[in-house]
PDB file of C-alpha atoms in Angstrom:
ATOM      1  CA  UNK A   5      -8.342  15.019 -11.292  1.00 48.00           C
ATOM      2  CA  UNK A   6      -4.221  14.088  -8.718  1.00 54.00           C
ATOM      3  CA  UNK A   7      -4.621  12.066  -6.549  1.00 57.00           C
ATOM      4  CA  UNK A   8      -6.430  13.272  -3.112  1.00 56.00           C
ATOM      5  CA  UNK A   9      -4.071  11.799   0.505  1.00 50.00           C
ATOM      6  CA  UNK A  10      -5.786  11.557   3.898  1.00 63.00           C
ATOM      7  CA  UNK A  11      -2.980  11.238   5.670  1.00 67.00           C
ATOM      8  CA  UNK A  12      -0.639  14.658   6.273  1.00 74.00           C
ATOM      9  CA  UNK A  13       2.690  12.793   5.335  1.00 86.00           C
ATOM     10  CA  UNK A  14       3.721  14.953   1.516  1.00 92.00           C
ATOM     11  CA  UNK A  15       3.324  18.500   1.083  1.00 95.00           C
ATOM     12  CA  UNK A  16       1.979  20.740  -1.462  1.00 96.00           C
ATOM     13  CA  UNK A  17       3.947  22.888  -3.501  1.00 96.00           C
ATOM     14  CA  UNK A  18       2.433  25.940  -5.614  1.00 96.00           C
ATOM     15  CA  UNK A  19       4.090  28.369  -8.508  1.00 94.00           C
ATOM     16  CA  UNK A  20       2.369  31.087 -10.022  1.00 95.00           C
ATOM     17  CA  UNK A  21      -0.869  32.973  -8.183  1.00 97.00           C
ATOM     18  CA  UNK A  22      -4.336  31.549  -8.259  1.00 98.00           C
ATOM     19  CA  UNK A  23      -6.433  32.328 -10.608  1.00 98.00           C
ATOM     20  CA  UNK A  24     -10.006  32.961  -9.344  1.00 98.00           C
ATOM     21  CA  UNK A  25     -13.011  34.424 -11.558  1.00 97.00           C
ATOM     22  CA  UNK A  26     -14.818  32.872 -12.598  1.00 96.00           C
ATOM     23  CA  UNK A  27     -15.308  29.921 -10.326  1.00 95.00           C
ATOM     24  CA  UNK A  28     -10.764  29.445 -11.777  1.00 95.00           C
ATOM     25  CA  UNK A  29     -11.546  29.071 -15.087  1.00 95.00           C
ATOM     26  CA  UNK A  30      -8.374  30.530 -16.151  1.00 96.00           C
ATOM     27  CA  UNK A  31      -5.860  27.551 -15.251  1.00 96.00           C
ATOM     28  CA  UNK A  32      -7.313  23.905 -16.285  1.00 95.00           C
ATOM     29  CA  UNK A  33      -4.902  21.183 -14.578  1.00 93.00           C
ATOM     30  CA  UNK A  34      -6.801  18.726 -16.359  1.00 91.00           C
ATOM     31  CA  UNK A  35      -9.675  16.643 -17.249  1.00 91.00           C
ATOM     32  CA  UNK A  36     -12.104  14.393 -14.858  1.00 88.00           C
ATOM     33  CA  UNK A  37     -14.899  12.218 -15.802  1.00 90.00           C
ATOM     34  CA  UNK A  38     -15.059  15.080 -18.763  1.00 90.00           C
ATOM     35  CA  UNK A  39     -15.589  17.789 -17.009  1.00 91.00           C
ATOM     36  CA  UNK A  40     -12.282  20.502 -16.379  1.00 93.00           C
ATOM     37  CA  UNK A  41      -9.693  21.002 -12.965  1.00 95.00           C
ATOM     38  CA  UNK A  42      -9.068  24.281 -11.892  1.00 97.00           C
ATOM     39  CA  UNK A  43      -6.305  25.258 -10.343  1.00 97.00           C
ATOM     40  CA  UNK A  44      -8.270  26.871  -7.588  1.00 97.00           C
ATOM     41  CA  UNK A  45     -10.223  23.395  -6.988  1.00 95.00           C
ATOM     42  CA  UNK A  46      -7.740  20.965  -7.170  1.00 95.00           C
ATOM     43  CA  UNK A  47      -5.337  23.406  -4.544  1.00 97.00           C
ATOM     44  CA  UNK A  48      -8.562  24.325  -2.256  1.00 95.00           C
ATOM     45  CA  UNK A  49      -9.198  20.291  -2.161  1.00 93.00           C
ATOM     46  CA  UNK A  50      -5.057  18.413  -2.502  1.00 94.00           C
ATOM     47  CA  UNK A  51      -4.479  22.087   0.958  1.00 96.00           C
ATOM     48  CA  UNK A  52      -6.957  20.660   4.109  1.00 94.00           C
ATOM     49  CA  UNK A  53      -4.962  17.209   3.618  1.00 93.00           C
ATOM     50  CA  UNK A  54      -1.174  18.652   2.556  1.00 95.00           C
ATOM     51  CA  UNK A  55       1.342  18.264   5.866  1.00 95.00           C
ATOM     52  CA  UNK A  56       2.582  22.141   4.488  1.00 97.00           C
ATOM     53  CA  UNK A  57       2.725  23.970   1.837  1.00 98.00           C
ATOM     54  CA  UNK A  58       5.542  25.923  -0.256  1.00 97.00           C
ATOM     55  CA  UNK A  59       4.201  29.329  -1.903  1.00 97.00           C
ATOM     56  CA  UNK A  60       7.426  29.013  -4.355  1.00 95.00           C
ATOM     57  CA  UNK A  61       8.036  32.696  -6.122  1.00 94.00           C
ATOM     58  CA  UNK A  62       6.022  35.398  -5.485  1.00 95.00           C
ATOM     59  CA  UNK A  63       3.385  35.405  -7.530  1.00 96.00           C
ATOM     60  CA  UNK A  64       2.142  32.083  -5.200  1.00 97.00           C
ATOM     61  CA  UNK A  65       3.447  33.859  -1.386  1.00 97.00           C
ATOM     62  CA  UNK A  66       1.949  37.529  -2.512  1.00 97.00           C
ATOM     63  CA  UNK A  67      -0.075  37.885  -6.459  1.00 96.00           C
ATOM     64  CA  UNK A  68       3.317  39.107  -8.299  1.00 94.00           C
ATOM     65  CA  UNK A  69       2.285  40.753 -11.453  1.00 93.00           C
ATOM     66  CA  UNK A  70      -1.180  38.971 -12.737  1.00 94.00           C
ATOM     67  CA  UNK A  71      -2.544  40.122  -8.975  1.00 96.00           C
ATOM     68  CA  UNK A  72      -1.589  44.235 -10.351  1.00 95.00           C
ATOM     69  CA  UNK A  73      -4.062  45.957 -11.950  1.00 96.00           C
ATOM     70  CA  UNK A  74      -6.499  45.730 -14.272  1.00 97.00           C
ATOM     71  CA  UNK A  75      -6.534  42.268 -12.990  1.00 97.00           C
ATOM     72  CA  UNK A  76      -8.981  40.296 -15.453  1.00 96.00           C
ATOM     73  CA  UNK A  77      -8.450  36.837 -14.021  1.00 97.00           C
ATOM     74  CA  UNK A  78      -9.301  38.657  -9.777  1.00 98.00           C
ATOM     75  CA  UNK A  79      -5.888  36.046  -9.300  1.00 98.00           C
ATOM     76  CA  UNK A  80      -5.263  35.615  -5.051  1.00 98.00           C
ATOM     77  CA  UNK A  81      -2.197  35.227  -3.118  1.00 98.00           C
ATOM     78  CA  UNK A  82      -2.105  30.622  -1.914  1.00 98.00           C
ATOM     79  CA  UNK A  83      -2.684  32.473   1.638  1.00 98.00           C
ATOM     80  CA  UNK A  84      -5.880  34.549   0.312  1.00 98.00           C
ATOM     81  CA  UNK A  85      -7.259  31.419  -0.663  1.00 98.00           C
ATOM     82  CA  UNK A  86      -6.111  29.862   2.432  1.00 98.00           C
ATOM     83  CA  UNK A  87      -8.156  32.585   4.545  1.00 98.00           C
ATOM     84  CA  UNK A  88     -10.804  32.115   2.168  1.00 97.00           C
ATOM     85  CA  UNK A  89     -11.210  28.675   2.538  1.00 97.00           C
ATOM     86  CA  UNK A  90     -10.409  28.882   6.155  1.00 98.00           C
ATOM     87  CA  UNK A  91      -8.047  25.893   5.535  1.00 97.00           C
ATOM     88  CA  UNK A  92      -5.166  25.927   8.299  1.00 97.00           C
ATOM     89  CA  UNK A  93      -2.724  24.424   6.801  1.00 97.00           C
ATOM     90  CA  UNK A  94       0.973  25.995   7.724  1.00 97.00           C
ATOM     91  CA  UNK A  95       1.736  28.053   4.787  1.00 98.00           C
ATOM     92  CA  UNK A  96       4.979  28.221   4.448  1.00 98.00           C
ATOM     93  CA  UNK A  97       6.008  31.800   1.604  1.00 97.00           C
ATOM     94  CA  UNK A  98       9.136  31.327  -0.489  1.00 95.00           C
ATOM     95  CA  UNK A  99       9.156  34.892  -3.195  1.00 94.00           C
ATOM     96  CA  UNK A 100      11.303  35.738  -5.436  1.00 91.00           C
ATOM     97  CA  UNK A 101      10.942  36.482  -9.137  1.00 85.00           C
ATOM     98  CA  UNK A 102      12.067  34.257 -12.000  1.00 73.00           C
ATOM     99  CA  UNK A 103      13.312  31.682  -9.477  1.00 72.00           C
ATOM    100  CA  UNK A 104      15.993  29.076 -10.777  1.00 75.00           C
ATOM    101  CA  UNK A 105      16.332  25.540  -9.255  1.00 72.00           C
ATOM    102  CA  UNK A 106      19.937  23.576 -10.242  1.00 79.00           C
ATOM    103  CA  UNK A 107      19.292  20.583  -9.018  1.00 74.00           C
ATOM    104  CA  UNK A 108      22.284  18.850  -6.614  1.00 65.00           C
TER     105      UNK A 108
END
């Protein structure tokens, strides 16, 4: 599992829409004690204690192409997940599709 911070001293940056079908099993981020960890559950856990959340790209900001019908993975934006889970951490959406980060 990703390290959990109790203090609000980090930014959480999310790229990509969040699959929610079948409890998020369509996007896994690792294992802990032989249990698969999903992006959905890690987002929920880390979002609660982040200073701010940055949804980077159109998919994380608004759902993007993965959210288009028929949407078998039931993809959602970060904003939708936060609303469903009653998480009030401030969210900054930075939409754009195909983001190119250049460094300096």
